[in-house]
PDB file of C-alpha atoms in Angstrom:
ATOM      1  CA  MET A   1      24.107  16.206  35.676  1.00  0.00           C
ATOM      2  CA  GLY A   2      21.957  14.560  32.921  1.00  0.00           C
ATOM      3  CA  ILE A   3      18.441  15.557  32.002  1.00  0.00           C
ATOM      4  CA  CYS A   4      17.001  12.254  33.539  1.00  0.00           C
ATOM      5  CA  GLU A   5      18.891  12.542  36.774  1.00  0.00           C
ATOM      6  CA  ASP A   6      17.016  10.485  39.458  1.00  0.00           C
ATOM      7  CA  ARG A   7      14.344   9.307  37.137  1.00  0.00           C
ATOM      8  CA  VAL A   8      13.360   5.592  37.084  1.00  0.00           C
ATOM      9  CA  VAL A   9      12.609   4.300  33.517  1.00  0.00           C
ATOM     10  CA  ILE A  10      11.395   0.942  32.189  1.00  0.00           C
ATOM     11  CA  VAL A  11      12.479   0.079  28.717  1.00  0.00           C
ATOM     12  CA  THR A  12      10.894  -2.892  27.154  1.00  0.00           C
ATOM     13  CA  GLY A  13      12.836  -4.933  24.535  1.00  0.00           C
ATOM     14  CA  ALA A  14      15.957  -3.344  25.768  1.00  0.00           C
ATOM     15  CA  GLY A  15      18.503  -6.054  25.074  1.00  0.00           C
ATOM     16  CA  ARG A  16      19.333  -5.204  21.529  1.00  0.00           C
ATOM     17  CA  GLY A  17      18.848  -2.448  18.785  1.00  0.00           C
ATOM     18  CA  LEU A  18      16.873   0.572  19.789  1.00  0.00           C
ATOM     19  CA  GLY A  19      15.955  -0.624  23.255  1.00  0.00           C
ATOM     20  CA  ARG A  20      19.599  -1.166  24.058  1.00  0.00           C
ATOM     21  CA  ALA A  21      20.456   2.367  22.690  1.00  0.00           C
ATOM     22  CA  TYR A  22      17.624   3.902  24.730  1.00  0.00           C
ATOM     23  CA  ALA A  23      18.766   2.112  27.957  1.00  0.00           C
ATOM     24  CA  LEU A  24      22.346   3.181  27.578  1.00  0.00           C
ATOM     25  CA  GLU A  25      21.482   6.835  26.797  1.00  0.00           C
ATOM     26  CA  LEU A  26      19.035   6.997  29.686  1.00  0.00           C
ATOM     27  CA  ALA A  27      21.785   5.787  32.056  1.00  0.00           C
ATOM     28  CA  ARG A  28      24.163   8.414  30.725  1.00  0.00           C
ATOM     29  CA  GLN A  29      21.483  10.990  31.419  1.00  0.00           C
ATOM     30  CA  GLY A  30      21.321   9.772  34.983  1.00  0.00           C
ATOM     31  CA  ALA A  31      18.243   7.434  34.952  1.00  0.00           C
ATOM     32  CA  ALA A  32      17.962   4.187  36.843  1.00  0.00           C
ATOM     33  CA  VAL A  33      16.887   1.617  34.169  1.00  0.00           C
ATOM     34  CA  VAL A  34      14.798  -1.550  34.332  1.00  0.00           C
ATOM     35  CA  VAL A  35      16.069  -3.396  31.226  1.00  0.00           C
ATOM     36  CA  ASN A  36      13.389  -5.708  30.160  1.00  0.00           C
ATOM     37  CA  ASP A  37      13.909  -8.290  27.580  1.00  0.00           C
ATOM     38  CA  LEU A  38      12.891 -11.796  26.820  1.00  0.00           C
ATOM     39  CA  GLY A  39      15.900 -12.570  24.804  1.00  0.00           C
ATOM     40  CA  VAL A  40      13.839 -13.855  21.800  1.00  0.00           C
ATOM     41  CA  GLY A  41      14.541 -13.783  18.189  1.00  0.00           C
ATOM     42  CA  ASN A  42      12.857 -11.485  15.422  1.00  0.00           C
ATOM     43  CA  HIS A  43       9.772 -13.821  15.299  1.00  0.00           C
ATOM     44  CA  GLY A  44       9.349 -14.283  19.029  1.00  0.00           C
ATOM     45  CA  GLU A  45      11.079 -17.614  19.183  1.00  0.00           C
ATOM     46  CA  ASP A  46      13.113 -18.493  22.318  1.00  0.00           C
ATOM     47  CA  THR A  47      16.869 -18.162  21.732  1.00  0.00           C
ATOM     48  CA  GLY A  48      18.066 -19.033  25.212  1.00  0.00           C
ATOM     49  CA  GLU A  49      19.984 -15.750  25.262  1.00  0.00           C
ATOM     50  CA  ARG A  50      19.966 -12.997  27.970  1.00  0.00           C
ATOM     51  CA  PRO A  51      21.104  -9.817  26.309  1.00  0.00           C
ATOM     52  CA  GLY A  52      19.477  -7.729  28.823  1.00  0.00           C
ATOM     53  CA  GLU A  53      22.016  -8.913  31.437  1.00  0.00           C
ATOM     54  CA  GLN A  54      24.796  -7.601  29.209  1.00  0.00           C
ATOM     55  CA  VAL A  55      23.061  -4.255  28.881  1.00  0.00           C
ATOM     56  CA  VAL A  56      22.804  -3.996  32.635  1.00  0.00           C
ATOM     57  CA  ALA A  57      26.514  -4.793  32.802  1.00  0.00           C
ATOM     58  CA  GLU A  58      27.289  -2.041  30.327  1.00  0.00           C
ATOM     59  CA  ILE A  59      25.337   0.481  32.382  1.00  0.00           C
ATOM     60  CA  GLU A  60      26.949  -0.621  35.564  1.00  0.00           C
ATOM     61  CA  ALA A  61      30.437  -0.371  34.111  1.00  0.00           C
ATOM     62  CA  MET A  62      29.766   3.281  33.251  1.00  0.00           C
ATOM     63  CA  GLY A  63      28.698   3.904  36.809  1.00  0.00           C
ATOM     64  CA  GLY A  64      24.932   3.827  36.240  1.00  0.00           C
ATOM     65  CA  ARG A  65      22.140   1.857  37.804  1.00  0.00           C
ATOM     66  CA  ALA A  66      20.103  -0.881  36.115  1.00  0.00           C
ATOM     67  CA  VAL A  67      18.321  -4.074  36.695  1.00  0.00           C
ATOM     68  CA  ALA A  68      17.309  -6.962  34.217  1.00  0.00           C
ATOM     69  CA  ASN A  69      13.788  -8.170  33.944  1.00  0.00           C
ATOM     70  CA  PHE A  70      12.756 -11.154  31.753  1.00  0.00           C
ATOM     71  CA  ASP A  71       8.944 -10.898  31.927  1.00  0.00           C
ATOM     72  CA  ASP A  72       6.674 -11.113  28.927  1.00  0.00           C
ATOM     73  CA  VAL A  73       5.240  -7.495  28.181  1.00  0.00           C
ATOM     74  CA  ALA A  74       2.116  -9.119  26.716  1.00  0.00           C
ATOM     75  CA  ASP A  75       1.303 -11.125  29.853  1.00  0.00           C
ATOM     76  CA  TRP A  76      -0.971  -9.086  32.326  1.00  0.00           C
ATOM     77  CA  ASP A  77       0.821 -10.437  35.409  1.00  0.00           C
ATOM     78  CA  GLY A  78       4.187 -10.076  33.761  1.00  0.00           C
ATOM     79  CA  GLY A  79       3.495  -6.357  33.136  1.00  0.00           C
ATOM     80  CA  GLY A  80       2.784  -5.988  36.681  1.00  0.00           C
ATOM     81  CA  ARG A  81       6.089  -7.637  37.648  1.00  0.00           C
ATOM     82  CA  ILE A  82       7.921  -5.254  35.367  1.00  0.00           C
ATOM     83  CA  VAL A  83       6.539  -2.397  37.116  1.00  0.00           C
ATOM     84  CA  GLN A  84       7.096  -3.973  40.531  1.00  0.00           C
ATOM     85  CA  THR A  85      10.748  -4.521  39.615  1.00  0.00           C
ATOM     86  CA  ALA A  86      11.161  -0.750  39.265  1.00  0.00           C
ATOM     87  CA  LEU A  87       9.390  -0.042  42.558  1.00  0.00           C
ATOM     88  CA  ASP A  88      11.135  -2.752  44.608  1.00  0.00           C
ATOM     89  CA  THR A  89      14.645  -1.836  43.138  1.00  0.00           C
ATOM     90  CA  PHE A  90      14.601   1.776  42.727  1.00  0.00           C
ATOM     91  CA  GLY A  91      11.712   2.918  44.878  1.00  0.00           C
ATOM     92  CA  GLY A  92       9.679   4.597  42.184  1.00  0.00           C
ATOM     93  CA  LEU A  93       8.750   4.838  38.543  1.00  0.00           C
ATOM     94  CA  HIS A  94       8.765   7.880  36.222  1.00  0.00           C
ATOM     95  CA  ALA A  95       8.574   6.597  32.682  1.00  0.00           C
ATOM     96  CA  VAL A  96       7.720   3.488  30.633  1.00  0.00           C
ATOM     97  CA  VAL A  97       9.201   3.042  27.172  1.00  0.00           C
ATOM     98  CA  ASN A  98       7.198   0.421  25.241  1.00  0.00           C
ATOM     99  CA  ASN A  99       9.790  -0.655  22.648  1.00  0.00           C
ATOM    100  CA  ALA A 100       9.513  -4.528  22.479  1.00  0.00           C
ATOM    101  CA  GLY A 101       8.190  -6.051  19.344  1.00  0.00           C
ATOM    102  CA  ILE A 102       8.320  -8.859  16.784  1.00  0.00           C
ATOM    103  CA  VAL A 103       7.601  -9.120  13.083  1.00  0.00           C
ATOM    104  CA  ARG A 104       5.857 -11.682  10.856  1.00  0.00           C
ATOM    105  CA  ASP A 105       6.373 -10.177   7.486  1.00  0.00           C
ATOM    106  CA  ARG A 106       4.182 -11.658   4.856  1.00  0.00           C
ATOM    107  CA  MET A 107       2.088 -10.414   1.875  1.00  0.00           C
ATOM    108  CA  PHE A 108      -1.535 -10.148   2.939  1.00  0.00           C
ATOM    109  CA  VAL A 109      -2.688 -12.980   0.660  1.00  0.00           C
ATOM    110  CA  SER A 110      -0.257 -15.280   2.480  1.00  0.00           C
ATOM    111  CA  ALA A 111      -0.731 -13.996   6.065  1.00  0.00           C
ATOM    112  CA  THR A 112      -2.149 -16.463   8.677  1.00  0.00           C
ATOM    113  CA  VAL A 113      -4.236 -15.805  11.648  1.00  0.00           C
ATOM    114  CA  ASP A 114      -1.560 -17.103  13.976  1.00  0.00           C
ATOM    115  CA  GLU A 115       1.013 -14.717  12.713  1.00  0.00           C
ATOM    116  CA  TRP A 116      -1.519 -11.971  12.891  1.00  0.00           C
ATOM    117  CA  ASP A 117      -2.293 -12.756  16.472  1.00  0.00           C
ATOM    118  CA  ALA A 118       1.216 -12.946  17.490  1.00  0.00           C
ATOM    119  CA  VAL A 119       2.085  -9.523  16.213  1.00  0.00           C
ATOM    120  CA  MET A 120      -0.994  -7.974  17.654  1.00  0.00           C
ATOM    121  CA  ARG A 121      -0.301  -9.693  21.030  1.00  0.00           C
ATOM    122  CA  VAL A 122       3.310  -8.408  21.425  1.00  0.00           C
ATOM    123  CA  HIS A 123       2.739  -4.833  19.928  1.00  0.00           C
ATOM    124  CA  LEU A 124      -0.742  -3.871  21.052  1.00  0.00           C
ATOM    125  CA  ARG A 125      -1.252  -6.013  24.056  1.00  0.00           C
ATOM    126  CA  GLY A 126       2.395  -5.466  25.033  1.00  0.00           C
ATOM    127  CA  HIS A 127       1.862  -1.757  24.895  1.00  0.00           C
ATOM    128  CA  PHE A 128      -1.187  -2.186  27.065  1.00  0.00           C
ATOM    129  CA  CYS A 129      -0.024  -4.494  30.013  1.00  0.00           C
ATOM    130  CA  THR A 130       3.047  -2.704  31.366  1.00  0.00           C
ATOM    131  CA  SER A 131       1.587   0.803  30.838  1.00  0.00           C
ATOM    132  CA  ARG A 132      -1.700  -0.068  32.532  1.00  0.00           C
ATOM    133  CA  HIS A 133       0.058  -1.347  35.610  1.00  0.00           C
ATOM    134  CA  ALA A 134       2.203   1.786  35.637  1.00  0.00           C
ATOM    135  CA  VAL A 135      -0.741   4.067  35.315  1.00  0.00           C
ATOM    136  CA  ASP A 136      -2.385   2.146  38.334  1.00  0.00           C
ATOM    137  CA  TYR A 137       0.692   3.237  40.389  1.00  0.00           C
ATOM    138  CA  TRP A 138       0.885   6.852  39.197  1.00  0.00           C
ATOM    139  CA  ARG A 139      -2.972   7.323  39.655  1.00  0.00           C
ATOM    140  CA  ALA A 140      -2.739   6.101  43.269  1.00  0.00           C
ATOM    141  CA  GLU A 141       0.151   8.404  43.828  1.00  0.00           C
ATOM    142  CA  ALA A 142      -1.957  11.432  42.400  1.00  0.00           C
ATOM    143  CA  LYS A 143      -4.972  10.307  44.527  1.00  0.00           C
ATOM    144  CA  ALA A 144      -2.681  10.285  47.570  1.00  0.00           C
ATOM    145  CA  GLY A 145      -1.765  13.911  47.052  1.00  0.00           C
ATOM    146  CA  ARG A 146       1.765  13.202  45.778  1.00  0.00           C
ATOM    147  CA  GLN A 147       3.011  14.986  42.675  1.00  0.00           C
ATOM    148  CA  VAL A 148       3.263  12.882  39.632  1.00  0.00           C
ATOM    149  CA  ASP A 149       5.438  13.823  36.632  1.00  0.00           C
ATOM    150  CA  ALA A 150       5.234  10.644  34.524  1.00  0.00           C
ATOM    151  CA  ARG A 151       5.794   9.642  30.933  1.00  0.00           C
ATOM    152  CA  ILE A 152       4.569   6.939  28.581  1.00  0.00           C
ATOM    153  CA  ILE A 153       6.567   6.622  25.323  1.00  0.00           C
ATOM    154  CA  ASN A 154       5.213   4.290  22.797  1.00  0.00           C
ATOM    155  CA  THR A 155       6.627   2.980  19.584  1.00  0.00           C
ATOM    156  CA  THR A 156       4.676   3.346  16.409  1.00  0.00           C
ATOM    157  CA  SER A 157       6.204   3.201  12.915  1.00  0.00           C
ATOM    158  CA  GLY A 158       6.088   4.645   9.439  1.00  0.00           C
ATOM    159  CA  ALA A 159       4.505   1.411   8.593  1.00  0.00           C
ATOM    160  CA  GLY A 160       1.701   2.246  11.011  1.00  0.00           C
ATOM    161  CA  LEU A 161       1.528   5.969   9.792  1.00  0.00           C
ATOM    162  CA  GLN A 162       1.429   5.248   6.042  1.00  0.00           C
ATOM    163  CA  GLY A 163       1.565   1.361   5.559  1.00  0.00           C
ATOM    164  CA  SER A 164       4.215  -0.997   4.316  1.00  0.00           C
ATOM    165  CA  ILE A 165       4.115  -3.614   1.639  1.00  0.00           C
ATOM    166  CA  GLY A 166       4.427  -7.104   3.134  1.00  0.00           C
ATOM    167  CA  GLN A 167       3.717  -5.904   6.627  1.00  0.00           C
ATOM    168  CA  SER A 168      -0.033  -5.873   6.981  1.00  0.00           C
ATOM    169  CA  ALA A 169      -0.066  -7.124  10.556  1.00  0.00           C
ATOM    170  CA  TYR A 170       2.855  -4.930  11.712  1.00  0.00           C
ATOM    171  CA  SER A 171       1.378  -1.850  10.038  1.00  0.00           C
ATOM    172  CA  ALA A 172      -2.070  -2.419  11.543  1.00  0.00           C
ATOM    173  CA  ALA A 173      -0.433  -2.922  14.992  1.00  0.00           C
ATOM    174  CA  LYS A 174       1.648   0.304  14.734  1.00  0.00           C
ATOM    175  CA  ALA A 175      -1.200   2.258  13.576  1.00  0.00           C
ATOM    176  CA  GLY A 176      -3.174   1.002  16.590  1.00  0.00           C
ATOM    177  CA  ILE A 177      -0.398   2.102  18.853  1.00  0.00           C
ATOM    178  CA  ALA A 178      -0.541   5.675  17.285  1.00  0.00           C
ATOM    179  CA  GLY A 179      -4.266   5.848  18.160  1.00  0.00           C
ATOM    180  CA  LEU A 180      -3.660   4.426  21.574  1.00  0.00           C
ATOM    181  CA  THR A 181      -1.168   7.218  22.229  1.00  0.00           C
ATOM    182  CA  LEU A 182      -3.729   9.976  21.409  1.00  0.00           C
ATOM    183  CA  VAL A 183      -6.255   8.433  23.888  1.00  0.00           C
ATOM    184  CA  GLN A 184      -3.760   8.054  26.649  1.00  0.00           C
ATOM    185  CA  ALA A 185      -2.699  11.656  26.208  1.00  0.00           C
ATOM    186  CA  ALA A 186      -6.253  12.830  26.403  1.00  0.00           C
ATOM    187  CA  GLU A 187      -7.305  10.853  29.416  1.00  0.00           C
ATOM    188  CA  LEU A 188      -4.183  10.611  31.671  1.00  0.00           C
ATOM    189  CA  GLY A 189      -3.126  14.373  31.708  1.00  0.00           C
ATOM    190  CA  ARG A 190      -5.317  14.840  34.759  1.00  0.00           C
ATOM    191  CA  TYR A 191      -2.953  12.457  36.753  1.00  0.00           C
ATOM    192  CA  GLY A 192       0.291  14.166  35.611  1.00  0.00           C
ATOM    193  CA  ILE A 193       1.025  11.649  32.852  1.00  0.00           C
ATOM    194  CA  THR A 194       2.137  12.477  29.280  1.00  0.00           C
ATOM    195  CA  ALA A 195       2.000   9.984  26.402  1.00  0.00           C
ATOM    196  CA  ASN A 196       3.806  10.439  23.166  1.00  0.00           C
ATOM    197  CA  ALA A 197       5.067   8.037  20.475  1.00  0.00           C
ATOM    198  CA  ILE A 198       8.224   7.664  18.436  1.00  0.00           C
ATOM    199  CA  ALA A 199       8.263   6.373  14.896  1.00  0.00           C
ATOM    200  CA  PRO A 200      11.954   5.451  14.659  1.00  0.00           C
ATOM    201  CA  GLN A 201      13.770   5.117  11.318  1.00  0.00           C
ATOM    202  CA  ALA A 202      16.659   2.976  12.645  1.00  0.00           C
ATOM    203  CA  ARG A 203      18.687  -0.010  11.720  1.00  0.00           C
ATOM    204  CA  THR A 204      17.434  -3.002  13.901  1.00  0.00           C
ATOM    205  CA  ARG A 205      17.092  -6.761  13.425  1.00  0.00           C
ATOM    206  CA  MET A 206      13.513  -6.177  12.270  1.00  0.00           C
ATOM    207  CA  THR A 207      14.195  -3.394   9.745  1.00  0.00           C
ATOM    208  CA  GLU A 208      17.363  -4.914   8.331  1.00  0.00           C
ATOM    209  CA  GLY A 209      15.313  -7.899   7.140  1.00  0.00           C
ATOM    210  CA  ALA A 210      12.864  -5.694   5.444  1.00  0.00           C
ATOM    211  CA  PHE A 211      15.026  -2.948   4.010  1.00  0.00           C
ATOM    212  CA  GLY A 212      18.672  -4.510   3.818  1.00  0.00           C
ATOM    213  CA  GLU A 213      21.370  -2.508   2.496  1.00  0.00           C
ATOM    214  CA  ALA A 214      19.327   0.684   2.450  1.00  0.00           C
ATOM    215  CA  MET A 215      19.843   0.789   6.155  1.00  0.00           C
ATOM    216  CA  SER A 216      23.558   1.332   5.954  1.00  0.00           C
ATOM    217  CA  ARG A 217      23.411   4.838   4.408  1.00  0.00           C
ATOM    218  CA  LYS A 218      25.737   7.537   5.700  1.00  0.00           C
ATOM    219  CA  GLU A 219      25.539  11.239   5.119  1.00  0.00           C
ATOM    220  CA  ASP A 220      28.448  13.650   5.860  1.00  0.00           C
ATOM    221  CA  GLY A 221      30.037  10.915   8.184  1.00  0.00           C
ATOM    222  CA  LEU A 222      26.830  10.295  10.127  1.00  0.00           C
ATOM    223  CA  ASP A 223      25.375   6.785  10.193  1.00  0.00           C
ATOM    224  CA  VAL A 224      21.943   7.784   9.222  1.00  0.00           C
ATOM    225  CA  PHE A 225      20.105   4.784  10.524  1.00  0.00           C
ATOM    226  CA  ALA A 226      22.116   4.114  13.658  1.00  0.00           C
ATOM    227  CA  PRO A 227      19.795   3.380  16.734  1.00  0.00           C
ATOM    228  CA  GLU A 228      21.917   5.880  18.798  1.00  0.00           C
ATOM    229  CA  ASN A 229      20.433   8.783  16.801  1.00  0.00           C
ATOM    230  CA  THR A 230      17.034   8.271  18.235  1.00  0.00           C
ATOM    231  CA  ALA A 231      18.226   7.703  21.710  1.00  0.00           C
ATOM    232  CA  PRO A 232      18.610  11.393  22.842  1.00  0.00           C
ATOM    233  CA  LEU A 233      14.997  12.120  21.640  1.00  0.00           C
ATOM    234  CA  LEU A 234      13.732   9.277  23.834  1.00  0.00           C
ATOM    235  CA  ALA A 235      15.791  10.429  26.748  1.00  0.00           C
ATOM    236  CA  TRP A 236      14.347  13.906  26.561  1.00  0.00           C
ATOM    237  CA  LEU A 237      10.741  12.499  26.232  1.00  0.00           C
ATOM    238  CA  CYS A 238      11.395  10.750  29.564  1.00  0.00           C
ATOM    239  CA  SER A 239      12.707  13.805  31.252  1.00  0.00           C
ATOM    240  CA  GLN A 240      10.922  16.488  33.228  1.00  0.00           C
ATOM    241  CA  GLU A 241      11.480  18.882  30.437  1.00  0.00           C
ATOM    242  CA  ALA A 242       9.165  17.082  28.114  1.00  0.00           C
ATOM    243  CA  GLU A 243       5.710  18.395  28.954  1.00  0.00           C
ATOM    244  CA  VAL A 244       4.425  17.869  25.322  1.00  0.00           C
ATOM    245  CA  THR A 245       1.820  15.112  24.981  1.00  0.00           C
ATOM    246  CA  GLY A 246      -0.211  13.374  22.365  1.00  0.00           C
ATOM    247  CA  GLN A 247       2.592  13.711  19.759  1.00  0.00           C
ATOM    248  CA  VAL A 248       4.153  11.325  17.252  1.00  0.00           C
ATOM    249  CA  PHE A 249       7.883  12.125  16.613  1.00  0.00           C
ATOM    250  CA  GLU A 250      10.015  10.842  13.742  1.00  0.00           C
ATOM    251  CA  LEU A 251      13.850  11.204  13.423  1.00  0.00           C
ATOM    252  CA  LEU A 252      16.066  10.192  10.695  1.00  0.00           C
ATOM    253  CA  GLY A 253      19.786  10.974  10.929  1.00  0.00           C
ATOM    254  CA  SER A 254      19.894  14.658  11.924  1.00  0.00           C
ATOM    255  CA  LYS A 255      16.381  15.413  10.898  1.00  0.00           C
ATOM    256  CA  LEU A 256      13.558  15.661  13.571  1.00  0.00           C
ATOM    257  CA  TRP A 257       9.945  16.288  12.916  1.00  0.00           C
ATOM    258  CA  LEU A 258       6.450  15.749  14.114  1.00  0.00           C
ATOM    259  CA  SER A 259       3.782  13.755  12.304  1.00  0.00           C
ATOM    260  CA  LEU A 260       0.590  15.549  11.578  1.00  0.00           C
ATOM    261  CA  GLY A 261      -1.652  12.484  11.556  1.00  0.00           C
ATOM    262  CA  TRP A 262      -5.135  12.286  10.033  1.00  0.00           C
ATOM    263  CA  ASN A 263      -6.936  15.564   9.589  1.00  0.00           C
ATOM    264  CA  ASP A 264      -9.914  16.995   7.805  1.00  0.00           C
ATOM    265  CA  GLY A 265      -9.183  17.557   4.064  1.00  0.00           C
ATOM    266  CA  PRO A 266     -11.154  19.405   1.314  1.00  0.00           C
ATOM    267  CA  SER A 267     -14.939  19.055   1.396  1.00  0.00           C
ATOM    268  CA  ARG A 268     -17.916  19.414  -0.769  1.00  0.00           C
ATOM    269  CA  GLN A 269     -21.529  20.308   0.506  1.00  0.00           C
ATOM    270  CA  ASN A 270     -24.638  18.887  -1.155  1.00  0.00           C
ATOM    271  CA  ASP A 271     -28.184  20.211  -0.857  1.00  0.00           C
ATOM    272  CA  GLY A 272     -29.561  17.408   1.213  1.00  0.00           C
ATOM    273  CA  ARG A 273     -28.608  13.797   1.051  1.00  0.00           C
ATOM    274  CA  TRP A 274     -25.904  12.929  -1.590  1.00  0.00           C
ATOM    275  CA  PRO A 275     -27.385  10.844  -4.518  1.00  0.00           C
ATOM    276  CA  ALA A 276     -25.023   7.942  -5.563  1.00  0.00           C
ATOM    277  CA  GLU A 277     -24.668   9.364  -9.130  1.00  0.00           C
ATOM    278  CA  LYS A 278     -23.216  12.617  -7.884  1.00  0.00           C
ATOM    279  CA  ILE A 279     -20.554  11.221  -5.600  1.00  0.00           C
ATOM    280  CA  GLY A 280     -18.124  10.134  -8.217  1.00  0.00           C
ATOM    281  CA  SER A 281     -17.571  13.662  -9.593  1.00  0.00           C
ATOM    282  CA  ALA A 282     -17.445  15.029  -6.107  1.00  0.00           C
ATOM    283  CA  VAL A 283     -14.788  12.594  -4.995  1.00  0.00           C
ATOM    284  CA  ALA A 284     -12.816  13.302  -8.148  1.00  0.00           C
ATOM    285  CA  GLU A 285     -12.621  17.015  -7.248  1.00  0.00           C
ATOM    286  CA  LEU A 286     -11.697  16.254  -3.713  1.00  0.00           C
ATOM    287  CA  MET A 287      -8.931  13.999  -4.775  1.00  0.00           C
ATOM    288  CA  ALA A 288      -7.637  16.737  -7.031  1.00  0.00           C
ATOM    289  CA  GLU A 289      -7.556  19.300  -4.237  1.00  0.00           C
ATOM    290  CA  ARG A 290      -6.124  17.195  -1.424  1.00  0.00           C
ATOM    291  CA  PRO A 291      -2.390  17.297  -0.488  1.00  0.00           C
ATOM    292  CA  ALA A 292      -0.424  14.259  -1.773  1.00  0.00           C
ATOM    293  CA  ALA A 293      -0.160  11.603   0.746  1.00  0.00           C
ATOM    294  CA  LYS A 294       3.165   9.895   1.681  1.00  0.00           C
ATOM    295  CA  PRO A 295       3.397   6.750  -0.317  1.00  0.00           C
ATOM    296  CA  VAL A 296       3.017   3.302   1.251  1.00  0.00           C
ATOM    297  CA  TYR A 297       6.493   1.862   1.857  1.00  0.00           C
ATOM    298  CA  GLY A 298       7.492  -0.528  -1.013  1.00  0.00           C
ATOM    299  CA  THR A 299       5.491   1.208  -3.577  1.00  0.00           C
ATOM    300  CA  SER A 300       7.116   3.255  -6.325  1.00  0.00           C
TER     301      SER A 300
END
């Protein structure tokens, strides 16, 4: 028996890459999976493909349960239909995995407002719509006196936690998702809902374009950036065992760690309001005392 036996899980963007690896691992662990995927390209363009159907076929071939869904995660009504697919097909819902995303990589000086809006729509609005409908369902269950043991798993990124050259829109969206996760965890615990995020370091169509050959690294026979490495962590976060909330997890190959996030650093106290002429020397002292930050991706 797997750790997600009899759980019902929605995975968005589940046709390829990480989403596919998540859906397959969840099925191996006993979950019934709603495989949501629009079949679009890296930039959100229509390809006419339906990879979600192939993932469903793979799950059914292993004896699992799955259903394909082709709604747009960033469409309000579409998010509702994704949740309703789970309820109509499997009779319940226990977890939402917000994985769908696109990229519009561009140096900030060349970025356009349309590219910015497209990235924000899929990542931030996409994380909102499906989860918001799921929370409506779980909250109603809790108010009706039924026990809720629900999970939201969001997808942030090292780009959002520390920044990435050439990815200002993507970095800003992923930073917003990390902040959203903290708020969801604080607000939704009363209904029996946990919220956590993963910052995957994995080889996908999006990361291969940005990092290329570096994503093929192997260590001691382990394919360090294989999407399958992250899938067991995701499955655990969807399970009843995972009572942790408000955390951001990172995983690279065989290394798993928690992100600490923003926290108070060193400080200086002045006698009354700080005069402008004293701030420079105080900041220099603070910078000398603070721990070194992780570098922005793409910087030396």
